[in-house]
Tab-separated table of C-alpha atoms in Angstrom:
chain	number	residue	atom	x	y	z
V	8	MET	CA	219.520	52.939	-5.057
V	9	LEU	CA	216.325	53.278	-1.895
V	10	LYS	CA	214.543	56.525	-0.646
V	11	THR	CA	211.282	56.881	1.684
V	12	ILE	CA	209.667	59.365	1.544
V	13	PRO	CA	205.792	60.307	3.015
V	14	VAL	CA	202.974	59.527	0.190
V	15	ASP	CA	202.011	63.624	-0.483
V	16	GLU	CA	205.411	63.381	-1.911
V	17	LEU	CA	204.648	60.102	-4.334
V	18	LYS	CA	205.045	61.189	-7.769
V	19	VAL	CA	203.559	60.210	-11.561
V	20	GLY	CA	207.492	58.057	-12.132
V	21	MET	CA	208.347	57.170	-9.338
V	22	TYR	CA	209.149	53.461	-8.343
V	23	VAL	CA	207.446	51.594	-5.418
V	24	ASP	CA	209.526	49.303	-3.830
V	25	SER	CA	207.954	48.389	-0.371
V	26	ILE	CA	205.912	50.320	2.459
V	27	ALA	CA	207.241	51.594	4.876
V	28	GLU	CA	205.097	53.169	6.876
V	29	GLN	CA	200.826	52.474	7.205
V	30	ASN	CA	197.422	52.887	9.655
V	31	GLY	CA	195.972	49.341	7.930
V	32	ASN	CA	197.124	45.974	6.212
V	33	LEU	CA	197.225	46.792	2.788
V	34	LYS	CA	200.019	44.693	1.150
V	35	ILE	CA	202.208	45.267	-2.402
V	36	LYS	CA	201.414	42.562	-4.705
V	37	SER	CA	204.499	43.168	-6.779
V	38	ARG	CA	206.687	46.289	-6.580
V	39	GLY	CA	206.064	48.850	-10.443
V	40	ARG	CA	206.427	52.121	-11.117
V	41	VAL	CA	203.555	55.116	-9.800
V	42	THR	CA	201.794	55.546	-13.350
V	43	THR	CA	198.358	57.379	-13.051
V	44	ASN	CA	197.829	59.918	-10.209
V	45	ALA	CA	194.430	57.741	-9.194
V	46	ALA	CA	197.517	54.954	-7.671
V	47	ILE	CA	198.634	57.790	-6.021
V	48	THR	CA	194.939	58.548	-4.968
V	49	THR	CA	194.386	55.476	-3.796
V	50	MET	CA	197.622	54.391	-0.982
V	51	LYS	CA	196.359	57.556	0.131
V	52	LYS	CA	192.705	55.842	1.148
V	53	GLN	CA	194.195	52.283	1.723
V	54	GLY	CA	195.392	54.234	5.003
V	55	ILE	CA	199.655	54.784	3.774
V	56	VAL	CA	202.003	57.481	5.227
V	57	ALA	CA	205.096	56.226	4.095
V	58	LEU	CA	206.639	54.451	1.029
V	59	VAL	CA	210.545	53.271	0.308
V	60	ILE	CA	210.756	53.926	-3.439
V	61	ASP	CA	214.121	52.968	-6.099
V	62	LEU	CA	215.162	56.861	-7.162
V	63	SER	CA	217.402	54.476	-10.116
V	64	LYS	CA	214.455	53.116	-11.296
V	65	GLN	CA	212.350	56.621	-11.019
V	66	ILE	CA	211.166	57.989	-14.675
V	67	GLU	CA	213.510	61.506	-14.695
V	68	LYS	CA	212.632	64.828	-17.111
V	69	GLU	CA	212.575	63.355	-20.162
V	70	GLU	CA	211.684	60.522	-20.151
V	71	GLU	CA	207.947	61.193	-19.086
V	72	PRO	CA	205.369	60.274	-20.491
V	73	SER	CA	204.049	62.983	-23.745
V	74	PRO	CA	201.846	66.108	-23.166
V	75	VAL	CA	199.255	63.647	-25.639
V	76	GLU	CA	199.427	60.983	-23.149
V	77	GLU	CA	199.157	62.809	-20.289
V	78	GLN	CA	196.110	64.577	-20.975
V	79	GLU	CA	194.841	61.172	-21.079
V	80	PRO	CA	191.319	61.796	-19.033
V	81	GLN	CA	191.824	58.044	-16.721
V	82	GLU	CA	195.190	59.641	-15.161
V	83	VAL	CA	193.371	63.261	-14.516
V	84	ASP	CA	191.541	63.552	-11.273
V	85	VAL	CA	187.596	66.727	-12.069
V	86	SER	CA	185.898	67.611	-9.837
V	87	PHE	CA	182.756	65.375	-8.924
V	88	ALA	CA	180.784	69.236	-10.769
V	89	ASP	CA	182.868	68.083	-13.830
V	90	GLU	CA	182.405	63.981	-14.441
V	91	ILE	CA	178.244	63.473	-12.858
V	92	GLY	CA	176.561	64.894	-16.039
V	93	LYS	CA	179.231	61.645	-17.842
V	94	ALA	CA	178.734	59.608	-15.224
V	95	ALA	CA	174.616	60.543	-15.304
V	96	LYS	CA	175.365	59.203	-19.562
V	97	LEU	CA	177.439	56.474	-18.133
V	98	HIS	CA	174.446	55.314	-16.108
V	99	GLU	CA	171.396	55.434	-18.550
V	100	LYS	CA	173.078	54.347	-21.448
V	101	GLY	CA	174.824	51.148	-18.944
V	102	LYS	CA	170.580	50.697	-18.749
V	103	VAL	CA	170.357	50.479	-22.027
V	104	LEU	CA	172.912	48.084	-22.862
V	105	GLN	CA	171.385	45.836	-19.103
V	106	ARG	CA	167.989	45.838	-21.596
V	107	ARG	CA	169.311	44.342	-25.236
V	108	MET	CA	171.274	42.158	-23.608
V	109	LEU	CA	168.754	40.514	-21.734
V	110	GLN	CA	166.742	40.732	-25.435
V	111	SER	CA	168.739	38.842	-26.679
V	112	VAL	CA	169.398	36.252	-24.100
V	113	GLY	CA	165.874	36.416	-24.538
V	114	LYS	CA	165.379	35.292	-27.759
V	115	GLY	CA	168.424	33.089	-27.803
V	116	LEU	CA	170.669	35.492	-30.134
V	117	PRO	CA	174.732	35.763	-29.331
V	118	ILE	CA	175.927	38.571	-27.531
V	119	ASP	CA	179.453	40.036	-27.984
V	120	ILE	CA	181.292	40.432	-24.887
V	121	ALA	CA	183.667	42.775	-26.367
V	122	ILE	CA	179.967	45.776	-25.686
V	123	PRO	CA	179.651	44.988	-22.095
V	124	LYS	CA	183.695	44.866	-21.620
V	125	GLU	CA	184.152	47.849	-23.388
V	126	PHE	CA	180.670	49.772	-21.456
V	127	THR	CA	182.749	48.617	-18.075
V	128	THR	CA	186.011	49.949	-18.961
V	129	ASN	CA	184.033	53.157	-20.072
V	130	LEU	CA	183.037	52.665	-15.974
V	131	VAL	CA	185.736	52.493	-14.236
V	132	SER	CA	187.870	55.526	-16.288
V	133	SER	CA	185.087	57.241	-14.770
V	134	ILE	CA	185.470	55.674	-11.216
V	135	ASP	CA	189.399	56.581	-11.817
V	136	ARG	CA	188.621	60.492	-12.355
V	137	ASN	CA	185.938	60.685	-9.433
V	138	PRO	CA	184.167	57.113	-8.281
V	139	ASN	CA	181.941	59.790	-6.789
V	140	ALA	CA	179.856	60.585	-9.348
V	141	LEU	CA	178.831	57.499	-10.371
V	142	LEU	CA	178.313	55.812	-6.423
V	143	CYS	CA	175.567	58.707	-6.703
V	144	MET	CA	174.228	57.567	-9.884
V	145	THR	CA	173.303	54.329	-7.860
V	146	LYS	CA	171.165	55.719	-5.667
V	147	ILE	CA	168.962	57.004	-8.506
V	148	ARG	CA	166.636	54.734	-9.019
V	149	GLU	CA	163.253	53.963	-11.408
V	150	LYS	CA	160.168	52.085	-10.565
V	151	ASP	CA	160.287	48.929	-11.949
V	152	SER	CA	163.036	49.193	-13.396
V	153	TYR	CA	164.746	45.926	-10.501
V	154	LEU	CA	167.226	43.989	-12.584
V	155	LEU	CA	168.017	46.519	-15.220
V	156	GLU	CA	169.844	49.037	-12.512
V	157	HIS	CA	170.684	45.862	-9.649
V	158	SER	CA	173.724	44.565	-12.515
V	159	LEU	CA	175.221	48.343	-13.199
V	160	ASN	CA	175.372	49.016	-9.766
V	161	VAL	CA	176.958	46.084	-8.527
V	162	ALA	CA	179.097	46.490	-11.769
V	163	ILE	CA	179.607	50.082	-10.271
V	164	LEU	CA	180.139	49.451	-6.248
V	165	LEU	CA	183.092	45.938	-6.783
V	166	ALA	CA	185.033	48.498	-9.367
V	167	ASN	CA	185.133	51.291	-6.480
V	168	PHE	CA	185.632	48.218	-3.422
V	169	ALA	CA	188.192	47.037	-5.663
V	170	THR	CA	190.838	50.007	-6.556
V	171	TYR	CA	189.692	50.865	-2.596
V	172	LEU	CA	191.466	47.646	-1.616
V	173	GLY	CA	193.799	49.000	-3.628
V	174	MET	CA	193.602	46.029	-6.803
V	175	SER	CA	195.663	45.818	-9.899
V	176	GLU	CA	193.528	47.705	-12.892
V	177	SER	CA	192.906	44.495	-14.451
V	178	ASP	CA	191.036	42.254	-11.262
V	179	VAL	CA	189.834	46.038	-11.303
V	180	GLN	CA	187.932	45.737	-14.393
V	181	GLU	CA	187.457	42.321	-14.508
V	182	LEU	CA	185.170	42.465	-11.311
V	183	ALA	CA	183.269	45.970	-12.718
V	184	LEU	CA	182.523	42.565	-15.946
V	185	SER	CA	181.823	40.219	-13.306
V	186	GLY	CA	179.388	42.396	-12.238
V	187	PHE	CA	177.852	43.571	-14.770
V	188	LEU	CA	177.046	39.807	-15.631
V	189	HIS	CA	176.550	38.351	-12.975
V	190	ASP	CA	172.529	38.463	-12.717
V	191	ILE	CA	172.117	37.537	-16.698
V	192	GLY	CA	170.923	33.955	-16.174
V	193	LYS	CA	167.288	35.791	-14.349
V	194	ILE	CA	166.213	36.502	-17.774
V	195	ARG	CA	164.976	32.913	-17.697
V	196	VAL	CA	162.960	32.638	-14.747
V	197	PRO	CA	159.120	33.333	-15.520
V	198	ASP	CA	157.773	37.079	-14.945
V	199	GLU	CA	155.511	35.981	-12.548
V	200	ILE	CA	158.366	34.340	-10.626
V	201	LEU	CA	160.965	37.081	-11.025
V	202	HIS	CA	158.438	39.603	-11.040
V	203	LYS	CA	156.064	38.372	-8.384
V	204	PRO	CA	155.057	41.361	-5.041
V	205	GLY	CA	154.880	38.713	-2.204
V	206	ARG	CA	156.864	36.250	-0.388
V	207	LEU	CA	158.405	33.074	-2.977
V	208	THR	CA	157.036	29.982	-2.344
V	209	ASP	CA	159.582	27.387	-1.188
V	210	GLN	CA	158.481	25.141	-5.624
V	211	GLU	CA	158.970	28.227	-6.708
V	212	MET	CA	162.526	30.009	-4.712
V	213	VAL	CA	163.128	26.866	-6.689
V	214	VAL	CA	162.723	28.001	-9.295
V	215	MET	CA	164.413	31.213	-8.668
V	216	ARG	CA	167.694	30.321	-7.297
V	217	ASP	CA	168.120	27.935	-11.245
V	218	HIS	CA	168.849	31.789	-12.828
V	219	VAL	CA	172.920	31.169	-11.523
V	220	TYR	CA	173.370	27.736	-13.171
V	221	TYR	CA	171.141	29.560	-17.169
V	222	GLY	CA	173.578	32.849	-16.536
V	223	VAL	CA	176.804	30.762	-16.060
V	224	ARG	CA	175.897	28.068	-19.706
V	225	ILE	CA	175.223	31.862	-21.440
V	226	LEU	CA	178.214	33.348	-19.558
V	227	GLU	CA	180.059	30.154	-21.078
V	228	ASP	CA	178.343	30.948	-24.344
V	229	MET	CA	179.704	33.417	-24.036
V	230	GLY	CA	183.781	32.950	-23.497
V	231	ILE	CA	184.527	34.755	-21.163
V	232	SER	CA	186.924	33.419	-18.278
V	233	GLN	CA	186.479	30.640	-16.356
V	234	ARG	CA	187.787	33.031	-13.173
V	235	MET	CA	184.798	35.217	-13.639
V	236	ILE	CA	182.153	32.219	-14.538
V	237	GLU	CA	183.396	31.415	-10.977
V	238	THR	CA	182.671	34.758	-9.815
V	239	ILE	CA	179.174	35.131	-10.450
V	240	SER	CA	178.245	32.025	-10.102
V	241	GLN	CA	178.694	32.616	-6.050
V	242	HIS	CA	176.996	35.541	-5.913
V	243	HIS	CA	174.806	33.646	-3.461
V	244	GLU	CA	177.316	31.636	-2.203
V	245	ARG	CA	178.005	31.997	1.730
V	246	LEU	CA	180.290	30.695	4.075
V	247	ASP	CA	178.736	28.278	5.788
V	248	GLY	CA	177.366	26.305	2.749
V	249	TYR	CA	173.844	27.871	3.329
V	250	GLY	CA	173.901	28.906	-0.032
V	251	TYR	CA	173.090	28.134	-3.653
V	252	PRO	CA	173.282	27.085	-6.141
V	253	ASP	CA	175.860	24.760	-4.509
V	254	GLY	CA	175.927	25.040	-1.011
V	255	ALA	CA	179.221	26.355	-0.930
V	256	ARG	CA	181.393	26.925	2.042
V	257	GLY	CA	184.307	28.997	3.733
V	258	ASP	CA	187.318	28.455	1.795
V	259	GLU	CA	185.576	26.289	-1.620
V	260	ILE	CA	184.371	30.763	-2.432
V	261	SER	CA	186.810	32.573	-3.376
V	262	HIS	CA	188.339	35.897	-2.717
V	263	PHE	CA	186.316	37.452	-5.836
V	264	GLY	CA	183.101	35.468	-4.773
V	265	ARG	CA	184.267	36.783	-1.335
V	266	MET	CA	183.532	40.537	-2.309
V	267	ILE	CA	180.697	40.170	-5.308
V	268	ALA	CA	178.131	38.270	-3.013
V	269	ILE	CA	179.133	41.439	-0.181
V	270	VAL	CA	177.669	44.114	-2.854
V	271	ASP	CA	175.011	42.256	-3.944
V	272	THR	CA	173.699	41.746	-0.877
V	273	TYR	CA	173.895	45.466	-0.524
V	274	ASP	CA	172.590	46.340	-2.903
V	275	ALA	CA	169.519	44.223	-3.195
V	276	ILE	CA	168.996	45.465	0.941
V	277	THR	CA	168.714	49.280	-0.263
V	278	ALA	CA	166.721	48.752	-3.797
V	279	ASP	CA	163.153	49.302	-4.032
V	280	ARG	CA	161.629	45.779	-5.503
V	281	CYS	CA	158.183	45.631	-6.310
V	282	TYR	CA	157.526	43.280	-3.326
V	283	LYS	CA	159.153	45.684	-0.239
V	284	ALA	CA	161.024	48.993	-0.138
V	285	GLY	CA	164.871	49.302	0.125
V	286	MET	CA	166.937	50.406	2.912
V	287	PRO	CA	168.589	52.907	4.490
V	288	SER	CA	172.589	52.290	3.401
V	289	GLN	CA	173.117	52.108	7.624
V	290	LYS	CA	170.567	49.651	8.236
V	291	ALA	CA	171.731	47.345	5.253
V	292	LEU	CA	175.619	48.029	6.464
V	293	LYS	CA	174.892	46.892	10.138
V	294	ILE	CA	173.624	43.045	8.444
V	295	LEU	CA	176.206	42.855	6.863
V	296	HIS	CA	177.843	43.078	9.785
V	297	ALA	CA	176.179	41.729	11.443
V	298	GLU	CA	176.420	37.842	9.472
V	299	ALA	CA	179.586	37.808	9.052
V	300	PRO	CA	182.083	36.079	10.174
V	301	ILE	CA	178.908	33.413	9.476
V	302	LYS	CA	178.084	34.512	6.065
V	303	TYR	CA	180.258	36.622	5.544
V	304	ASP	CA	184.219	37.610	4.968
V	305	GLN	CA	184.937	39.566	8.198
V	306	ASP	CA	187.252	40.987	7.082
V	307	LEU	CA	186.519	42.476	3.725
V	308	VAL	CA	183.457	43.421	5.967
V	309	GLU	CA	184.816	46.134	7.098
V	310	GLN	CA	186.673	47.166	4.425
V	311	PHE	CA	183.221	47.218	2.115
V	312	ILE	CA	181.410	49.649	5.482
V	313	LYS	CA	184.626	52.302	5.417
V	314	CYS	CA	184.929	52.231	1.526
V	315	ILE	CA	180.940	52.909	1.657
V	316	GLY	CA	181.352	54.808	4.723
V	317	VAL	CA	178.397	56.017	6.855
V	318	TYR	CA	177.231	58.025	5.001
V	319	PRO	CA	177.080	56.928	1.383
V	320	VAL	CA	177.849	58.964	-0.900
V	321	GLY	CA	174.129	59.792	-3.160
V	322	SER	CA	172.341	59.650	0.593
V	323	LEU	CA	170.254	62.292	1.475
V	324	VAL	CA	170.401	63.106	5.156
V	325	LYS	CA	168.683	65.196	7.000
V	326	LEU	CA	171.171	68.139	9.059
V	327	SER	CA	170.825	70.330	11.449
V	328	SER	CA	170.129	73.088	9.421
V	329	GLU	CA	166.271	71.506	9.354
V	330	LYS	CA	167.721	70.817	5.046
V	331	ILE	CA	167.041	68.014	3.111
V	332	ALA	CA	170.833	67.100	1.550
V	333	VAL	CA	173.053	65.146	-0.994
V	334	VAL	CA	176.483	63.243	0.267
V	335	ILE	CA	178.292	64.216	-2.939
V	336	LYS	CA	181.779	63.485	-0.887
V	337	GLN	CA	183.040	61.280	2.291
V	338	ASN	CA	185.932	63.260	4.538
V	339	GLU	CA	187.599	60.558	4.984
V	340	ASN	CA	188.418	60.573	8.700
V	341	HIS	CA	185.833	62.334	9.383
V	342	PRO	CA	183.081	59.569	8.600
V	343	LEU	CA	180.713	61.508	10.614
V	344	LYS	CA	181.209	65.038	8.631
V	345	PRO	CA	181.332	64.901	4.340
V	346	LEU	CA	180.674	67.309	2.020
V	347	VAL	CA	177.186	67.996	0.973
V	348	LYS	CA	174.899	69.259	-1.888
V	349	VAL	CA	171.570	71.383	0.045
V	350	PHE	CA	168.779	71.003	-1.735
V	351	TYR	CA	165.361	70.549	0.255
V	352	SER	CA	164.382	72.849	3.133
V	353	VAL	CA	161.537	70.886	5.799
V	354	ARG	CA	160.341	73.539	7.317
V	355	SER	CA	159.650	75.148	4.855
V	356	ALA	CA	158.919	72.537	2.308
V	357	HIS	CA	159.657	73.283	-1.102
V	358	TYR	CA	162.957	72.884	-3.456
V	359	LEU	CA	166.057	75.265	-2.914
V	360	GLN	CA	168.759	76.085	-5.292
V	361	PRO	CA	171.308	73.809	-4.972
V	362	VAL	CA	174.508	74.779	-2.504
V	363	GLU	CA	177.873	72.397	-1.535
V	364	ILE	CA	178.627	72.270	1.753
V	365	ASP	CA	181.275	70.796	3.311
V	366	LEU	CA	180.012	70.060	7.316
V	367	LEU	CA	183.693	69.275	8.202
V	368	HIS	CA	183.863	73.604	8.474
V	369	SER	CA	180.471	74.000	8.985
V	370	GLN	CA	178.377	74.821	12.012
V	371	TYR	CA	175.015	72.063	11.067
V	372	ARG	CA	175.570	68.419	11.138
V	373	VAL	CA	173.912	65.015	10.536
V	374	GLU	CA	171.127	64.584	12.735
V	375	LYS	CA	170.386	60.980	10.405
V	376	ALA	CA	170.165	59.452	7.213
V	377	VAL	CA	167.166	60.290	5.842
V	378	LEU	CA	164.598	58.805	2.389
V	379	ALA	CA	163.377	60.510	-0.096
V	380	SER	CA	160.296	59.575	0.965
V	381	GLU	CA	160.167	60.550	4.078
V	382	PHE	CA	159.141	63.424	2.377
V	383	LYS	CA	157.389	62.694	-0.607
V	384	LEU	CA	160.215	64.309	-2.548
V	385	ASP	CA	160.825	63.031	-6.230
V	386	PHE	CA	164.025	63.054	-5.685
V	387	ASN	CA	164.917	61.554	-9.009
V	388	ARG	CA	163.388	63.995	-11.151
V	389	TYR	CA	165.523	66.938	-9.113
V	390	PHE	CA	168.850	65.767	-9.877
V	391	ASN	CA	168.688	65.189	-12.429
V	392	GLU	CA	167.488	68.748	-13.794
V	393	SER	CA	169.571	70.514	-11.135
V	394	ILE	CA	172.158	68.032	-10.255
V	395	ALA	CA	173.104	65.947	-12.898
V	396	ILE	CA	174.067	68.347	-15.784
């Protein structure tokens, strides 16, 4: 028996037949039972208002999962405060694993794909519990660690983007692993080119672009799926055919390839590099939007902008109170009024005890997005000592 219910009444165990009403254009690829609270949260984020459920296929009370299953951390939404410490440790572990993989490849040693796969499974679990924690960690960058942090951040951003789009759990896992491995071929690029503090010559650029070919060969030896290899091989391809390594264009670039190209570009633009300072997230998103649909898939770019938000989690903002705060959560229907954690006074030029403020219910507002360097803040240190604890 079919029944239409508001999304707010949807519960774990209910069987979804179809979407009855929504504010977007999400499509349910297959009917199925809701198994996690995270899935319900994703549907709400996608603008779903009402669903058609099949009462005849709903799990009855006596069929509900056992208490042990319900207590699995992957299926429980937790607060930012509870998840941020775990996310910080996971982020650090990801950098260590990246370093070990690159060292192994550099020495010609084999890599067991099960190790990065297990890590990205844990990464996706953290995003399921509270995506804001790991998203916040993507803004904590260390000098001279770009190669390690970039692939890790792309994995986090891709997994979050795929979850936002309502993709299946297996697709989210696959994209997270693809992001984590996508730049592994750079270990074969000479250091004098990879870390050159200036513009590359045309000849050096040819060598740099070869990192994609190197990566594909390394990944083939690791035995990963052909679809993952295709995704990773396309992270520098562009719809107009002016990308590399194959100059693929239009429909020749897969859906996953289009996604990783957007995320890879966004993180690269916002990162501090040996030859340039990172740009604010807002400018990176404007660049992506301006280059769609010529270089990037326009629909996916627009969805990514909605996913990231006007003031992305982890970014710094200056408030009308003359204080600096870090964004820790978006207010979905009020993108200009996020939940923030205030930590610095511009007027008195000193750090403050961190205090959460929901700008949706505050007299203060965001004046503008800022960078830590503008105020000579050692935000990484302060974050590790006062927030990620």
